[in-house]
Coordinates of C-alpha atoms in Angstrom, one line a residue:
Chain A
X15 CA -116.0 -3.2 -95.9
X16 CA -115.1 -5.7 -98.6
X17 CA -115.1 -3.1 -101.4
X18 CA -112.8 -1.0 -99.2
X19 CA -110.3 -3.9 -99.0
X20 CA -110.4 -4.7 -102.7
X21 CA -109.9 -1.0 -103.5
X22 CA -106.8 -1.0 -101.3
X23 CA -105.4 -4.0 -103.2
X24 CA -106.2 -2.3 -106.5
X25 CA -104.3 0.8 -105.5
X26 CA -101.5 -1.3 -104.3
X27 CA -101.2 -3.2 -107.6
X28 CA -101.2 0.1 -109.7
X29 CA -98.5 1.6 -107.5
X30 CA -96.4 -1.6 -107.7
X31 CA -96.6 -1.7 -111.5
X32 CA -95.6 2.0 -111.6
X33 CA -92.7 1.4 -109.3
X34 CA -91.5 -1.6 -111.3
X35 CA -91.6 0.3 -114.5
X36 CA -89.9 3.5 -113.2
X37 CA -86.3 2.6 -114.0
X38 CA -87.3 1.9 -117.6
X39 CA -89.1 5.2 -118.0
X40 CA -86.2 7.2 -116.4
X41 CA -83.1 4.9 -116.5
X42 CA -80.4 5.7 -114.0
X43 CA -82.1 9.0 -113.0
X44 CA -82.7 11.1 -109.9
X45 CA -86.1 9.5 -109.8
X46 CA -84.6 6.0 -109.6
X47 CA -82.6 7.0 -106.5
X48 CA -85.6 8.8 -104.9
X49 CA -87.6 5.6 -105.5
X50 CA -84.9 3.5 -103.8
X51 CA -84.8 5.8 -100.8
X52 CA -88.6 5.8 -100.6
X53 CA -88.5 1.9 -100.5
X54 CA -86.0 2.0 -97.7
X55 CA -88.0 4.5 -95.7
X56 CA -91.2 2.6 -96.3
X57 CA -89.4 -0.5 -94.9
X58 CA -88.2 1.5 -91.9
X59 CA -91.7 2.8 -91.3
X60 CA -93.4 -0.6 -91.6
X61 CA -90.7 -2.2 -89.4
X62 CA -91.0 0.4 -86.7
X63 CA -94.8 -0.1 -86.8
X64 CA -94.5 -3.7 -85.6
X65 CA -93.4 -2.6 -82.2
X66 CA -94.7 1.0 -82.2
X67 CA -98.0 0.5 -84.0
X68 CA -99.1 -3.0 -83.2
X69 CA -97.5 -3.2 -79.7
X70 CA -97.9 0.5 -78.9
X71 CA -94.3 0.9 -77.6
X72 CA -93.1 4.2 -79.0
X73 CA -89.3 3.8 -79.6
X74 CA -87.0 6.7 -80.4
X75 CA -84.1 4.3 -80.5
X76 CA -84.5 2.6 -83.8
X77 CA -81.8 4.7 -85.3
X78 CA -79.3 2.4 -83.5
X79 CA -80.4 -0.5 -85.6
X80 CA -80.1 1.4 -88.8
X81 CA -76.6 2.5 -88.0
X82 CA -75.5 -1.0 -86.7
X83 CA -76.8 -2.7 -89.8
X84 CA -74.9 -0.2 -92.1
X85 CA -71.7 -0.5 -90.1
X86 CA -71.8 -4.2 -89.8
X87 CA -72.0 -4.6 -93.5
X88 CA -69.3 -2.0 -94.2
X89 CA -66.9 -3.3 -91.6
X90 CA -67.3 -7.0 -92.7
X91 CA -67.1 -6.1 -96.4
X92 CA -64.0 -4.0 -95.9
X93 CA -62.2 -6.6 -93.8
X94 CA -63.0 -9.7 -95.7
X95 CA -63.6 -8.4 -99.2
X96 CA -66.7 -10.6 -99.6
X97 CA -69.6 -9.1 -101.7
X98 CA -71.5 -6.7 -99.4
X99 CA -74.9 -8.3 -100.1
X100 CA -73.7 -11.5 -98.4
X101 CA -73.5 -9.6 -95.1
X102 CA -77.3 -8.7 -95.1
X103 CA -78.4 -11.5 -92.7
X104 CA -75.5 -10.7 -90.3
X105 CA -76.4 -7.0 -90.3
X106 CA -80.0 -8.0 -89.4
X107 CA -78.8 -10.4 -86.7
X108 CA -76.4 -7.9 -85.0
X109 CA -79.2 -5.3 -85.0
X110 CA -81.6 -7.9 -83.5
X111 CA -79.1 -8.8 -80.7
X112 CA -78.6 -5.2 -79.9
X113 CA -82.4 -4.9 -79.7
X114 CA -82.4 -7.7 -77.2
X115 CA -79.6 -6.1 -75.2
X116 CA -81.4 -2.7 -74.7
X117 CA -84.9 -3.9 -75.2
X118 CA -84.9 -6.3 -72.3
X119 CA -84.3 -3.7 -69.6
X120 CA -86.1 -0.7 -71.2
X121 CA -89.3 -2.6 -72.2
X122 CA -90.0 -3.1 -68.5
X123 CA -90.8 0.6 -68.4
X124 CA -94.2 1.7 -69.6
X125 CA -95.5 4.3 -72.0
X126 CA -93.6 7.6 -72.0
X127 CA -91.0 6.2 -69.6
X128 CA -90.0 3.6 -72.2
X129 CA -89.9 6.3 -74.9
X130 CA -87.6 8.5 -72.9
X131 CA -85.3 5.6 -72.1
X132 CA -85.0 4.9 -75.8
X133 CA -83.9 8.4 -76.5
X134 CA -81.1 7.8 -74.0
X135 CA -80.1 4.6 -75.6
X136 CA -80.1 6.2 -79.1
X137 CA -77.9 9.1 -78.0
X138 CA -75.5 6.9 -76.0
X139 CA -75.1 4.6 -79.0
X140 CA -74.4 7.5 -81.3
X141 CA -71.7 8.9 -79.1
X142 CA -70.2 5.4 -78.5
X143 CA -70.1 4.6 -82.2
X144 CA -68.5 7.9 -83.2
X145 CA -65.7 7.2 -80.7
X146 CA -65.6 3.4 -81.0
X147 CA -62.3 3.2 -82.8
X148 CA -60.5 5.5 -80.4
X149 CA -62.0 3.7 -77.5
X150 CA -60.8 0.3 -78.7
X151 CA -57.3 1.6 -79.4
X152 CA -57.0 2.3 -75.7
X153 CA -57.8 -1.2 -74.6
X154 CA -54.9 -3.7 -74.6
X155 CA -56.4 -6.8 -76.4
X156 CA -59.2 -5.2 -78.2
X157 CA -56.9 -2.7 -80.0
X158 CA -56.0 -5.5 -82.4
X159 CA -59.5 -5.3 -83.8
X160 CA -59.0 -1.8 -85.2
X161 CA -55.2 -2.0 -85.8
X162 CA -55.4 -2.1 -89.6
X163 CA -59.0 -1.1 -90.3
X164 CA -61.5 1.0 -88.5
X165 CA -64.9 -0.2 -87.3
X166 CA -66.8 3.0 -87.7
X167 CA -64.2 5.4 -89.0
X168 CA -65.1 8.0 -86.3
X169 CA -65.6 11.4 -87.9
X170 CA -64.5 10.4 -91.3
X171 CA -66.8 7.4 -91.8
X172 CA -66.3 4.4 -94.0
X173 CA -66.1 4.1 -97.7
X174 CA -66.9 0.9 -99.6
X175 CA -65.1 0.2 -102.9
X176 CA -66.9 1.4 -106.1
X177 CA -68.5 -1.4 -108.1
X178 CA -67.3 -1.9 -111.7
X179 CA -70.7 -1.3 -113.4
X180 CA -72.3 1.4 -111.4
X181 CA -75.5 1.6 -113.5
X182 CA -76.5 -2.1 -113.3
X183 CA -75.4 -2.1 -109.6
X184 CA -77.8 0.8 -108.9
X185 CA -80.6 -0.9 -110.9
X186 CA -80.1 -4.1 -109.0
X187 CA -80.3 -2.3 -105.6
X188 CA -83.4 -0.4 -106.8
X189 CA -85.2 -3.7 -107.3
X190 CA -83.5 -5.3 -104.3
X191 CA -84.8 -2.5 -102.0
X192 CA -88.2 -2.9 -103.6
X193 CA -88.2 -6.6 -103.0
X194 CA -87.1 -6.1 -99.4
X195 CA -89.9 -3.5 -98.9
X196 CA -92.4 -6.2 -100.0
X197 CA -90.8 -8.7 -97.5
X198 CA -91.2 -6.1 -94.7
X199 CA -94.8 -5.6 -95.7
X200 CA -95.4 -9.4 -95.8
X201 CA -93.9 -9.8 -92.3
X202 CA -96.1 -6.9 -91.0
X203 CA -99.2 -8.4 -92.7
X204 CA -98.4 -11.9 -91.3
X205 CA -97.9 -10.5 -87.7
X206 CA -101.1 -8.5 -87.9
X207 CA -103.2 -11.6 -88.4
X208 CA -101.2 -14.0 -86.3
X209 CA -101.4 -15.1 -82.6
X210 CA -98.3 -12.9 -82.1
X211 CA -100.2 -9.9 -83.5
X212 CA -103.2 -10.5 -81.2
X213 CA -100.8 -10.5 -78.2
X214 CA -99.2 -7.2 -79.3
X215 CA -102.7 -5.6 -79.9
X216 CA -103.8 -6.8 -76.5
X217 CA -100.7 -5.3 -74.9
X218 CA -101.2 -2.1 -76.8
X219 CA -104.8 -1.7 -75.5
X220 CA -104.3 -2.8 -71.9
X221 CA -101.1 -4.4 -70.7
X222 CA -102.5 -5.3 -67.3
X223 CA -105.5 -7.1 -68.8
X224 CA -103.2 -8.8 -71.3
X225 CA -101.0 -10.0 -68.5
X226 CA -104.0 -11.4 -66.5
X227 CA -105.1 -13.4 -69.5
X228 CA -101.8 -15.2 -69.7
X229 CA -99.8 -13.0 -72.1
X230 CA -96.2 -12.6 -71.0
X231 CA -96.1 -8.9 -71.9
X232 CA -92.4 -8.4 -71.5
X233 CA -91.6 -11.5 -73.7
X234 CA -93.8 -10.4 -76.6
X235 CA -92.6 -6.8 -76.4
X236 CA -89.0 -7.9 -76.6
X237 CA -89.8 -10.3 -79.5
X238 CA -91.6 -7.5 -81.4
X239 CA -88.6 -5.2 -80.8
X240 CA -86.2 -7.9 -82.1
X241 CA -88.2 -8.5 -85.3
X242 CA -88.4 -4.8 -85.9
X243 CA -84.7 -4.4 -85.2
X244 CA -83.8 -7.2 -87.6
X245 CA -85.7 -5.5 -90.5
X246 CA -84.3 -2.1 -89.7
X247 CA -80.8 -3.5 -89.5
X248 CA -81.2 -4.9 -93.1
X249 CA -82.4 -1.5 -94.3
X250 CA -79.2 0.0 -92.8
X251 CA -77.1 -2.6 -94.6
X252 CA -78.9 -1.9 -98.0
X253 CA -78.3 1.8 -97.4
X254 CA -74.6 1.3 -96.9
X255 CA -74.3 -0.9 -100.0
X256 CA -76.1 1.6 -102.2
X257 CA -74.5 4.8 -101.1
X258 CA -71.1 3.3 -100.5
X259 CA -70.2 5.9 -97.9
X260 CA -71.5 6.0 -94.3
X261 CA -70.8 8.4 -91.5
X262 CA -71.6 7.4 -87.9
X263 CA -72.8 10.9 -87.1
X264 CA -75.4 10.6 -89.8
X265 CA -76.4 6.9 -89.6
X266 CA -76.9 7.0 -85.8
X267 CA -78.5 10.5 -85.8
X268 CA -81.5 11.3 -83.8
X269 CA -83.2 12.5 -87.0
X270 CA -83.4 8.9 -88.3
X271 CA -85.0 7.7 -85.1
X272 CA -87.5 10.6 -85.3
X273 CA -88.3 9.9 -88.9
X274 CA -89.2 6.3 -88.0
X275 CA -91.7 7.6 -85.4
X276 CA -93.1 10.3 -87.6
X277 CA -93.8 8.3 -90.7
X278 CA -96.2 5.7 -89.3
X279 CA -97.9 8.3 -87.2
X280 CA -98.5 10.6 -90.2
X281 CA -99.7 7.7 -92.3
X282 CA -101.8 5.8 -89.7
X283 CA -100.1 4.1 -86.8
X284 CA -101.0 0.4 -86.1
X285 CA -102.3 -0.3 -89.6
X286 CA -100.7 -2.3 -92.4
X287 CA -100.8 0.5 -95.1
X288 CA -100.7 3.6 -93.0
X289 CA -96.9 3.4 -92.4
X290 CA -96.4 3.0 -96.2
X291 CA -98.5 6.1 -96.9
X292 CA -96.7 8.0 -94.2
X293 CA -93.3 7.2 -95.5
X294 CA -94.2 8.2 -99.1
X295 CA -95.7 11.5 -97.8
X296 CA -92.7 12.0 -95.6
X297 CA -90.1 11.5 -98.4
X298 CA -92.0 13.3 -101.1
X299 CA -92.5 16.4 -99.0
X300 CA -88.9 16.4 -97.9
X301 CA -87.7 16.0 -101.5
X302 CA -90.0 18.6 -103.0
X303 CA -89.2 21.1 -100.4
X304 CA -85.4 20.6 -100.5
X305 CA -85.4 22.0 -104.0
X306 CA -88.3 24.5 -103.8
X307 CA -87.9 28.2 -103.3
X308 CA -90.4 30.6 -102.1
X309 CA -90.6 34.0 -103.9
X310 CA -91.8 36.9 -101.7
X311 CA -91.5 40.0 -103.9
X312 CA -87.8 40.1 -104.8
X313 CA -86.9 37.9 -101.9
X314 CA -86.1 34.2 -102.6
X315 CA -86.4 31.9 -99.6
X316 CA -84.8 28.6 -99.4
X317 CA -87.1 25.9 -98.0
X318 CA -84.6 23.1 -97.2
X319 CA -85.4 22.9 -93.5
X320 CA -89.0 23.9 -94.0
X321 CA -90.2 20.2 -94.1
X322 CA -89.5 19.8 -90.3
X323 CA -91.8 22.7 -89.6
X324 CA -94.4 21.1 -91.8
X325 CA -94.1 17.6 -90.1
X326 CA -94.5 19.3 -86.8
X327 CA -97.7 21.0 -87.9
X328 CA -98.9 17.8 -89.4
X329 CA -98.2 15.8 -86.3
X330 CA -100.1 18.3 -84.1
X331 CA -103.1 18.2 -86.4
X332 CA -103.1 14.4 -86.6
X333 CA -102.9 14.0 -82.8
X334 CA -105.6 16.5 -82.3
X335 CA -108.1 15.7 -85.0
X336 CA -107.3 12.3 -86.7
X337 CA -105.3 9.8 -84.7
X338 CA -105.7 7.4 -87.6
X339 CA -103.4 9.6 -89.7
X340 CA -103.6 10.1 -93.4
X341 CA -105.2 6.7 -93.9
X342 CA -107.8 7.5 -91.2
X343 CA -108.5 10.7 -93.0
X344 CA -109.0 8.9 -96.3
X345 CA -111.3 6.4 -94.7
X346 CA -113.3 9.2 -93.0
X347 CA -113.7 11.0 -96.3
X348 CA -114.8 7.6 -97.9
X349 CA -117.5 7.3 -95.2
X350 CA -118.6 10.9 -95.3
X351 CA -122.0 12.1 -96.5
X352 CA -120.4 14.1 -99.3
X353 CA -118.8 11.0 -100.9
X354 CA -122.1 9.1 -100.4
X355 CA -123.9 11.8 -102.2
X356 CA -121.4 11.9 -105.0
X357 CA -121.5 8.1 -105.5
X358 CA -125.3 8.2 -105.3
X359 CA -125.4 10.8 -108.1
X360 CA -122.9 8.8 -110.1
X361 CA -125.1 5.7 -109.9
X362 CA -128.0 7.8 -111.2
X363 CA -126.0 8.7 -114.3
X364 CA -125.1 5.2 -115.0
Chain V
X7 CA -113.3 -31.4 -50.7
X8 CA -109.6 -30.8 -50.9
X9 CA -107.9 -27.5 -50.5
X10 CA -107.2 -25.8 -53.8
X11 CA -105.6 -22.5 -52.6
X12 CA -104.0 -21.9 -49.3
X13 CA -102.7 -18.5 -48.0
X14 CA -100.7 -18.5 -44.8
X15 CA -99.5 -15.4 -42.9
X16 CA -99.8 -13.1 -45.8
X17 CA -98.5 -9.6 -45.2
X18 CA -98.3 -6.8 -47.8
X19 CA -96.7 -3.4 -47.0
X20 CA -96.9 -0.3 -49.2
X21 CA -94.3 1.9 -47.5
X22 CA -95.7 2.5 -44.1
X23 CA -99.2 1.2 -44.9
X24 CA -100.0 -2.4 -44.1
X25 CA -102.7 -3.3 -46.7
X26 CA -102.9 -7.0 -45.8
X27 CA -101.9 -7.9 -42.3
X28 CA -101.2 -11.5 -41.4
X29 CA -104.1 -13.1 -43.4
X30 CA -104.5 -16.8 -43.5
X31 CA -107.3 -18.4 -45.5
X32 CA -108.0 -21.2 -47.9
X33 CA -110.4 -22.1 -50.7
X34 CA -111.7 -25.6 -51.2
X35 CA -112.1 -27.3 -54.5
X36 CA -115.4 -26.4 -56.1
X37 CA -116.6 -23.9 -53.5
X38 CA -117.6 -20.2 -53.7
X39 CA -115.6 -18.3 -51.2
X40 CA -116.9 -14.8 -50.4
X41 CA -114.6 -11.9 -49.4
X42 CA -116.2 -8.8 -47.8
X43 CA -115.1 -5.8 -45.8
X44 CA -115.4 -2.0 -45.7
X45 CA -113.6 0.1 -48.3
X46 CA -109.8 -0.1 -48.0
X47 CA -110.0 -3.4 -46.0
X48 CA -107.5 -5.0 -48.3
X49 CA -109.8 -7.2 -50.4
X50 CA -108.4 -6.1 -53.8
X51 CA -104.8 -6.2 -52.5
X52 CA -105.4 -9.8 -51.4
X53 CA -106.7 -10.6 -54.9
X54 CA -103.7 -9.0 -56.4
X55 CA -101.3 -11.0 -54.2
X56 CA -103.0 -14.3 -55.3
X57 CA -103.1 -13.4 -59.0
X58 CA -99.5 -12.2 -58.9
X59 CA -99.9 -8.4 -59.6
X60 CA -98.1 -7.9 -56.3
X61 CA -95.8 -10.2 -54.5
X62 CA -96.3 -10.6 -50.7
X63 CA -93.9 -8.9 -48.3
X64 CA -94.0 -12.1 -46.3
X65 CA -96.2 -15.2 -46.3
X66 CA -97.1 -18.2 -48.4
X67 CA -99.6 -18.7 -51.2
X68 CA -100.0 -22.4 -52.2
X69 CA -102.0 -23.4 -55.2
X70 CA -102.6 -27.1 -55.5
X71 CA -99.7 -27.5 -53.1
X72 CA -97.2 -25.5 -55.0
X73 CA -96.1 -21.9 -54.2
X74 CA -97.3 -19.2 -56.6
X75 CA -96.2 -16.2 -54.5
X76 CA -94.1 -13.8 -56.6
X77 CA -95.1 -15.3 -59.9
X78 CA -96.1 -12.8 -62.6
X79 CA -99.9 -12.7 -63.5
X80 CA -99.3 -14.5 -66.8
X81 CA -97.6 -17.3 -65.0
X82 CA -100.3 -17.7 -62.4
X83 CA -102.8 -17.6 -65.2
X84 CA -101.0 -20.6 -66.8
X85 CA -101.1 -22.4 -63.5
X86 CA -104.9 -21.9 -63.4
X87 CA -105.6 -18.7 -61.4
X88 CA -107.4 -16.0 -63.4
X89 CA -108.8 -12.8 -62.0
X90 CA -111.2 -10.2 -63.3
X91 CA -110.6 -6.5 -62.8
X92 CA -112.6 -4.4 -60.4
X93 CA -112.8 -1.6 -63.0
X94 CA -113.7 -3.4 -66.2
X95 CA -110.8 -3.3 -68.7
X96 CA -111.9 -4.7 -72.1
X97 CA -109.7 -4.3 -75.1
X98 CA -111.8 -1.5 -76.3
X99 CA -111.0 -1.5 -80.0
X100 CA -111.3 -5.2 -80.4
X101 CA -114.5 -7.1 -81.1
X102 CA -116.1 -9.1 -78.2
X103 CA -115.1 -12.2 -80.0
X104 CA -111.4 -11.2 -80.2
X105 CA -111.5 -10.1 -76.5
X106 CA -112.5 -13.6 -75.6
X107 CA -110.1 -15.2 -78.1
X108 CA -107.2 -13.5 -76.3
X109 CA -108.0 -15.6 -73.2
X110 CA -108.5 -18.7 -75.3
X111 CA -105.1 -18.2 -77.1
X112 CA -102.9 -17.3 -74.2
X113 CA -104.6 -18.7 -71.1
X114 CA -104.0 -22.0 -69.5
X115 CA -103.4 -24.7 -72.1
X116 CA -103.9 -22.0 -74.8
X117 CA -100.9 -23.0 -76.8
X118 CA -102.0 -26.6 -76.9
X119 CA -105.6 -25.8 -77.8
X120 CA -106.4 -27.1 -81.3
X121 CA -109.5 -25.2 -82.1
X122 CA -109.3 -21.8 -80.5
X123 CA -112.3 -20.4 -82.4
X124 CA -114.6 -23.2 -81.3
X125 CA -113.6 -22.8 -77.7
X126 CA -114.1 -19.0 -78.0
X127 CA -117.6 -19.6 -79.4
X128 CA -118.4 -22.1 -76.7
X129 CA -117.5 -19.5 -74.0
X130 CA -119.5 -16.8 -75.8
X131 CA -122.5 -19.1 -75.9
X132 CA -122.1 -20.1 -72.2
X133 CA -121.9 -16.5 -71.1
X134 CA -124.7 -15.3 -73.4
X135 CA -122.5 -12.9 -75.3
X136 CA -122.8 -14.8 -78.6
X137 CA -125.3 -12.3 -80.2
X138 CA -122.8 -9.5 -79.5
X139 CA -119.7 -11.3 -80.7
X140 CA -119.0 -8.9 -83.6
X141 CA -119.5 -5.6 -81.7
X142 CA -116.6 -3.6 -80.5
X143 CA -116.0 -4.0 -76.8
X144 CA -116.2 -0.3 -76.2
X145 CA -119.8 -0.2 -77.5
X146 CA -121.1 -2.7 -74.9
X147 CA -123.2 -1.5 -71.9
X148 CA -121.7 -1.7 -68.4
X149 CA -123.4 -5.0 -67.8
X150 CA -122.1 -6.3 -71.1
X151 CA -118.6 -5.2 -70.3
X152 CA -118.8 -6.9 -66.9
X153 CA -120.0 -10.0 -68.5
X154 CA -117.2 -9.8 -71.1
X155 CA -114.7 -9.5 -68.3
X156 CA -116.0 -12.8 -66.9
X157 CA -116.1 -14.4 -70.4
X158 CA -112.6 -13.5 -71.2
X159 CA -111.3 -14.9 -67.9
X160 CA -113.3 -18.1 -68.4
X161 CA -111.7 -18.5 -71.9
X162 CA -108.3 -18.6 -70.1
X163 CA -109.6 -21.9 -68.6
X164 CA -109.1 -21.2 -64.9
X165 CA -109.4 -23.7 -62.0
X166 CA -109.7 -20.8 -59.6
X167 CA -111.5 -17.7 -60.7
X168 CA -111.2 -14.4 -58.8
X169 CA -114.2 -12.2 -59.3
X170 CA -113.7 -8.6 -58.2
X171 CA -117.1 -6.8 -57.8
X172 CA -118.7 -8.2 -60.9
X173 CA -122.2 -7.5 -59.6
X174 CA -121.8 -4.0 -58.1
X175 CA -123.4 -1.3 -60.4
X176 CA -125.9 -3.7 -62.1
X177 CA -129.7 -3.4 -62.0
X178 CA -131.8 -6.1 -60.2
X179 CA -132.4 -8.1 -63.4
X180 CA -128.8 -8.1 -64.4
X181 CA -127.8 -9.0 -60.8
X182 CA -130.0 -12.1 -61.0
X183 CA -128.5 -13.0 -64.4
X184 CA -125.0 -12.6 -63.1
X185 CA -125.7 -14.6 -60.0
X186 CA -127.1 -17.4 -62.1
X187 CA -124.0 -17.2 -64.3
X188 CA -121.7 -17.5 -61.3
X189 CA -123.6 -20.7 -60.2
X190 CA -123.2 -22.1 -63.7
X191 CA -119.5 -21.4 -63.6
X192 CA -119.2 -23.3 -60.3
X193 CA -121.2 -26.1 -61.9
X194 CA -118.3 -26.4 -64.5
X195 CA -116.1 -27.3 -61.6
X196 CA -114.4 -24.0 -61.3
X197 CA -113.6 -22.7 -57.8
X198 CA -114.6 -19.1 -57.2
X199 CA -113.3 -16.5 -54.8
X200 CA -115.4 -13.3 -55.0
X201 CA -115.3 -9.8 -53.6
X202 CA -118.6 -8.2 -53.5
X203 CA -120.5 -5.3 -51.8
X204 CA -123.9 -6.4 -52.8
X205 CA -124.8 -8.3 -49.7
X206 CA -127.8 -10.1 -51.1
X207 CA -125.7 -11.6 -53.8
X208 CA -122.7 -12.7 -51.7
X209 CA -124.8 -14.0 -48.8
X210 CA -126.8 -16.2 -51.2
X211 CA -123.9 -17.4 -53.4
X212 CA -121.1 -18.0 -50.9
X213 CA -120.4 -21.3 -49.2
X214 CA -118.1 -19.5 -46.8
X215 CA -117.3 -15.9 -46.2
X216 CA -114.2 -14.2 -44.9
X217 CA -114.4 -10.6 -43.5
X218 CA -111.4 -8.2 -43.7
X219 CA -111.1 -4.9 -41.9
X220 CA -108.0 -2.7 -42.0
X221 CA -106.1 -5.5 -43.6
X222 CA -106.9 -8.1 -40.9
X223 CA -109.2 -11.0 -40.9
X224 CA -111.9 -10.4 -38.4
X225 CA -114.3 -13.2 -39.1
X226 CA -114.7 -16.3 -41.2
X227 CA -117.6 -18.8 -41.5
X228 CA -120.9 -19.5 -43.2
X229 CA -123.0 -16.6 -44.4
X230 CA -125.5 -17.0 -41.5
X231 CA -122.8 -16.8 -38.8
X232 CA -121.1 -13.8 -40.5
X233 CA -124.4 -11.9 -40.6
X234 CA -124.7 -12.2 -36.8
X235 CA -121.0 -11.7 -35.9
X236 CA -120.7 -8.6 -33.6
X237 CA -117.2 -7.8 -34.9
X238 CA -118.5 -7.7 -38.5
X239 CA -121.5 -5.5 -37.5
X240 CA -119.2 -3.2 -35.7
X241 CA -116.9 -2.9 -38.7
X242 CA -119.7 -2.1 -41.0
X243 CA -122.1 0.0 -38.9
X244 CA -120.0 1.1 -35.8
X245 CA -119.8 0.2 -32.2
X246 CA -123.4 1.2 -31.0
X247 CA -125.0 -1.4 -33.4
X248 CA -122.7 -4.2 -32.3
X249 CA -124.8 -5.3 -29.3

C-alpha cells in the first residue's frame, strides 16, 4: 500500500517535470497549446469529481459554469478595459452563485433524477445565453446594460483584444493554467481527507444513513457544487483569456458538460488521480484522432468524430468491467498474479 | 424519572393508508421502552416520525419539552435522537473505524468534539468492534454489521436511541451479546426505544411495552401484563386463542 502511494508520487513528479520543460523543448508550438488545453481539462475533470466523484451527484450541468466564467471575464474586460486576469475571482464567484441558484432546488432530487434535472438546467442556460442580448434589449431598464456592448454577443460571440506580445502571453498562460491545475488538485486532495470529504463520501454511499448520523445532506451537496462551480468558472475564465474569442453556442454546449462527466469516469471516479488520468486520455485520444486518417484500400477515412464512438465504447466497458476506470485497471494489473510473478523473477535476477 | 419523549395524537397518512392512527406514548429518562406488533402495525413508521424521516400528518412530538415534529433527521440527531435502520445500512466501502467516525464527526456536539478519533476508539471498544476497526464494513458478518449500526449511532452521542430490530436474525449467542450491549448502553444513561420481534429479548429488556396493531395502540404496560393481555394475544394469534 505504501509503495503504491510512493510510486504514484514518483510518476506525478516525472510528469510535472516534463510538463514544466515542454515549452522550452518546443517553444510556442502546437504542443504547448495542447498542453494548456490538457491542463484546463484536467482542472475541469478534477473539479467535477468533487461533487460527482466524492459526493456521487452526477451533474450534466457543469457546462453552465464553464460558459459563465468565460463570459464574465470577457464582458468585464471589454467594458472596463482592465487586464482580464484580474477578473478571475469574479468569474469563479459568478459561477459559484449560479451553482447555488440551480443547485439548491435540483440537489433535493436523488440519483438519476438530479442528473436529468441538470441536463435541463444546462440546455436552458445555453438557450438563455445565446439570446441574452436580444432578451435584455426588450426590457425597459435592463436594455441600458447592453446598449453599447453585448454581454454574450449572441451568435457572433465576443472577441477580446489581442495582447501585444502574443508569445510571452501564451507562455504565461501555459504556466498559469498549469498552476491552476495544481490548485484544483490541492483543493481536491484537501477535501478528500477533510471532514467535508467524509460527509460527501457518506452521502455518496448512503444518503439516508448519512442524514441519520447528523449530516445535513442537502447543505453539503450544495457546498460541494459551489466549490466545484467556482473552480470550473475559473477554467472558463482562463479559456476566454487564452483563446480571446468565445462563442456562447460552444462555451455552453452540452458536449462540454458531457466531457466533464466522461473524463473522471474514464480515469476513475471518486479518486484523486483518476480524473487527471481520464482527462489526459480524453484529450490525447481526441487530439490524435482529429488528425488521423484510416486507409482502407484506396479509401481514406477521416476520423474526426471517431473519438465519440471510442468514448462510448470505453464507457460501456468501464461500467461493465472496471468501475474504477483506468486507474482501477492499473491497480488491478498491479495486484495481479502476472505482475507478482514478474516482480518475483526480477528479484531473483537481482 | 422525568419524561424525555412525548408523542401525542400522532397520525400519519400515506394516501388512503393510515399507517399510524392516533398514537400517544412517552418514554421516560433512562428506560427501555419496547414497541411490538404484527407486521405492518406501524412500528417503523412511528420510528421514522420520531427521527424525522417523515413528518406527522397531525400530532405532537415533544423531546425534552420542545417540538421535534417535522425536523429533518440530521436536525433531530443534533437534538439527541438517533435511530438505527431496520435493514442495516453501513457505508460499505468505508472501514469500520470511518463508519463510526461519521457519527462522531457529525452527530450531536460533533463539531465541538476536540478529539474525534479518541471518541471513535472509545465507542469501538465499548461495542467490541475494536479488533475489526480496519476492515471494510461490507466484509463484516450480519451480526458485525448490526453491531456497527449500533456503534455508529452511539458515536453520534444520542440521549434517545431508537433501535429497529437489532436482534432479529442473530443466533442465540449473538442475541445474548446484543442484549448485554443494550443494557450497557442504558447504563450509560441513554434512553432506548426498541422495536423487536424476538419476544424473549424484548420481554426481558423492556421496562414497559407498547403494542401496535393496524396503526393503533392496543396495549401498554409492563412486559408481564402485556403477555397476558387478551387484545395482544388476539392480534398475534387470532380470536380463538384470546380466551
